[in-house]
mmCIF file of C-alpha atoms in Angstrom:
data_model
loop_
_atom_site.group_PDB
_atom_site.id
_atom_site.type_symbol
_atom_site.label_atom_id
_atom_site.label_comp_id
_atom_site.label_asym_id
_atom_site.label_seq_id
_atom_site.Cartn_x
_atom_site.Cartn_y
_atom_site.Cartn_z
ATOM 1 C CA MET D 20 41.778 165.210 128.391
ATOM 2 C CA LYS D 21 41.059 165.845 132.016
ATOM 3 C CA SER D 22 42.136 169.477 132.040
ATOM 4 C CA ASN D 23 40.267 172.425 130.605
ATOM 5 C CA LEU D 24 40.544 171.963 126.849
ATOM 6 C CA PHE D 25 40.934 175.671 126.081
ATOM 7 C CA SER D 26 43.257 176.566 128.964
ATOM 8 C CA PHE D 27 46.869 177.469 128.276
ATOM 9 C CA HIS D 28 47.971 176.507 131.809
ATOM 10 C CA GLY D 29 49.244 173.182 133.074
ATOM 11 C CA ARG D 30 50.624 170.081 131.391
ATOM 12 C CA ILE D 31 49.247 167.195 129.328
ATOM 13 C CA LYS D 32 50.702 163.803 128.465
ATOM 14 C CA ARG D 33 51.904 162.842 125.026
ATOM 15 C CA SER D 34 48.880 160.560 124.523
ATOM 16 C CA GLU D 35 46.469 163.423 125.266
ATOM 17 C CA TYR D 36 48.286 165.580 122.729
ATOM 18 C CA ILE D 37 48.025 162.875 120.059
ATOM 19 C CA VAL D 38 44.308 162.415 120.812
ATOM 20 C CA SER D 39 43.906 166.190 120.419
ATOM 21 C CA ILE D 40 45.546 166.024 116.991
ATOM 22 C CA MET D 41 43.223 163.185 115.980
ATOM 23 C CA LEU D 42 40.155 165.134 117.143
ATOM 24 C CA ASN D 43 41.348 168.171 115.227
ATOM 25 C CA LEU D 44 41.708 166.085 112.076
ATOM 26 C CA CYS D 45 38.345 164.344 112.556
ATOM 27 C CA PHE D 46 36.534 167.673 112.842
ATOM 28 C CA GLY D 47 38.783 169.905 110.741
ATOM 29 C CA ILE D 48 38.918 167.887 107.531
ATOM 30 C CA PRO D 49 35.115 167.589 107.139
ATOM 31 C CA LEU D 50 34.738 171.289 107.932
ATOM 32 C CA GLN D 51 37.247 172.135 105.228
ATOM 33 C CA ILE D 52 35.500 169.863 102.726
ATOM 34 C CA VAL D 53 32.125 171.486 103.410
ATOM 35 C CA TYR D 54 33.765 174.912 103.227
ATOM 36 C CA GLY D 55 35.062 174.127 99.738
ATOM 37 C CA MET D 56 31.749 172.691 98.543
ATOM 38 C CA THR D 57 29.520 175.659 99.351
ATOM 39 C CA ASP D 58 29.278 179.215 98.096
ATOM 40 C CA ASN D 59 26.934 180.446 100.837
ATOM 41 C CA LEU D 60 28.531 183.325 102.765
ATOM 42 C CA ALA D 61 26.669 182.532 105.987
ATOM 43 C CA VAL D 62 27.916 178.917 105.900
ATOM 44 C CA HIS D 63 31.461 180.143 105.204
ATOM 45 C CA ILE D 64 31.337 182.445 108.230
ATOM 46 C CA ILE D 65 30.021 179.677 110.509
ATOM 47 C CA LEU D 66 32.656 177.216 109.271
ATOM 48 C CA PHE D 67 35.371 179.830 109.671
ATOM 49 C CA LEU D 68 34.333 180.406 113.286
ATOM 50 C CA LEU D 69 34.354 176.656 113.931
ATOM 51 C CA ARG D 70 37.867 176.423 112.483
ATOM 52 C CA LEU D 71 38.952 179.267 114.785
ATOM 53 C CA ILE D 72 37.627 177.287 117.750
ATOM 54 C CA LEU D 73 39.633 174.259 116.593
ATOM 55 C CA LEU D 74 42.719 176.457 116.202
ATOM 56 C CA LEU D 75 42.324 177.793 119.750
ATOM 57 C CA PHE D 76 41.878 174.217 121.000
ATOM 58 C CA MET D 77 45.066 173.036 119.278
ATOM 59 C CA LEU D 78 47.094 176.048 120.424
ATOM 60 C CA ALA D 79 45.999 175.437 124.031
ATOM 61 C CA GLN D 80 46.767 171.722 123.854
ATOM 62 C CA GLY D 81 50.115 172.431 122.177
ATOM 63 C CA ALA D 82 51.054 174.960 124.858
ATOM 64 C CA LYS D 83 50.267 172.441 127.597
ATOM 65 C CA ARG D 84 52.351 169.796 125.824
ATOM 66 C CA CYS D 85 55.245 172.278 125.524
ATOM 67 C CA HIS D 86 54.883 172.909 129.255
ATOM 68 C CA ASP D 87 55.106 169.158 129.853
ATOM 69 C CA LEU D 88 58.473 169.223 128.089
ATOM 70 C CA GLY D 89 59.615 172.182 130.199
ATOM 71 C CA ASN D 90 59.329 174.786 127.446
ATOM 72 C CA SER D 91 57.271 177.880 126.788
ATOM 73 C CA GLY D 92 54.086 177.403 124.768
ATOM 74 C CA TRP D 93 55.633 179.548 122.040
ATOM 75 C CA PHE D 94 57.920 176.627 121.138
ATOM 76 C CA GLN D 95 55.029 174.993 119.261
ATOM 77 C CA LEU D 96 55.447 177.639 116.551
ATOM 78 C CA ILE D 97 58.916 176.336 115.685
ATOM 79 C CA PRO D 98 58.739 174.311 112.447
ATOM 80 C CA PHE D 99 58.656 170.551 113.053
ATOM 81 C CA TYR D 100 58.561 171.022 116.842
ATOM 82 C CA PRO D 101 55.026 169.518 117.025
ATOM 83 C CA ILE D 102 56.553 166.275 115.726
ATOM 84 C CA TRP D 103 59.008 166.377 118.624
ATOM 85 C CA MET D 104 56.082 166.966 121.000
ATOM 86 C CA MET D 105 54.527 163.701 119.791
ATOM 87 C CA ILE D 106 57.625 161.592 120.464
ATOM 88 C CA ALA D 107 59.430 163.264 123.398
ATOM 89 C CA ASP D 108 58.932 162.080 126.970
ATOM 90 C CA SER D 109 57.775 164.348 129.786
ATOM 91 C CA ASP D 110 60.045 166.259 132.126
ATOM 92 C CA TYR D 111 60.693 164.130 135.167
ATOM 93 C CA GLY D 112 58.692 165.311 138.188
ATOM 94 C CA SER D 113 57.306 168.798 138.615
ATOM 95 C CA ASN D 114 58.498 171.785 136.660
ATOM 96 C CA GLU D 115 57.552 175.475 136.629
ATOM 97 C CA TYR D 116 54.291 174.650 134.796
ATOM 98 C CA GLY D 117 52.961 172.132 137.302
ATOM 99 C CA SER D 118 53.217 168.521 138.368
ATOM 100 C CA ASN D 119 53.861 165.709 135.926
ATOM 101 C CA PRO D 120 50.561 164.362 134.550
ATOM 102 C CA LYS D 121 52.026 160.831 134.642
ATOM 103 C CA GLY D 122 52.765 160.998 138.345
ATOM 104 C CA ASN D 123 56.459 161.206 139.240
ATOM 105 C CA GLY D 124 57.927 161.205 135.771
ATOM 106 C CA GLY D 125 58.596 159.316 132.623
ATOM 107 C CA TYR D 126 61.824 157.535 133.593
ATOM 108 C CA GLY D 127 62.185 153.914 134.603
ATOM 109 C CA SER D 128 59.863 152.316 137.095
ATOM 110 C CA PHE D 129 57.447 153.915 139.510
ATOM 111 C CA ASN D 130 60.030 153.548 142.265
ATOM 112 C CA ASP D 131 62.706 155.513 140.396
ATOM 113 C CA LYS D 132 63.841 158.424 142.624
ATOM 114 C CA ARG D 133 65.812 160.634 140.225
#
């Protein structure tokens, strides 16, 4: 999570994407529970705004993960594609979205020169 969390530019590793999902769940589920337990309009508005912030965070992280796979950030809107983002390996080396966050790439050893 070294890069700007709300930026849609660059690439992130698979592990950073999975950590982002876990953070979203850790904050999103309690927010949703509190949202369902209260009838106060002011609390609903605050919780709604917090959920929007979490949505922006996840869209940014998803776009960066799509970039790591060599695709546009819009690919994350394809059904079940986020599952693929959790299991697929990075594009080897640099691509149009930046350098590989792992270093040279996700194939073989560090000395692999593909």
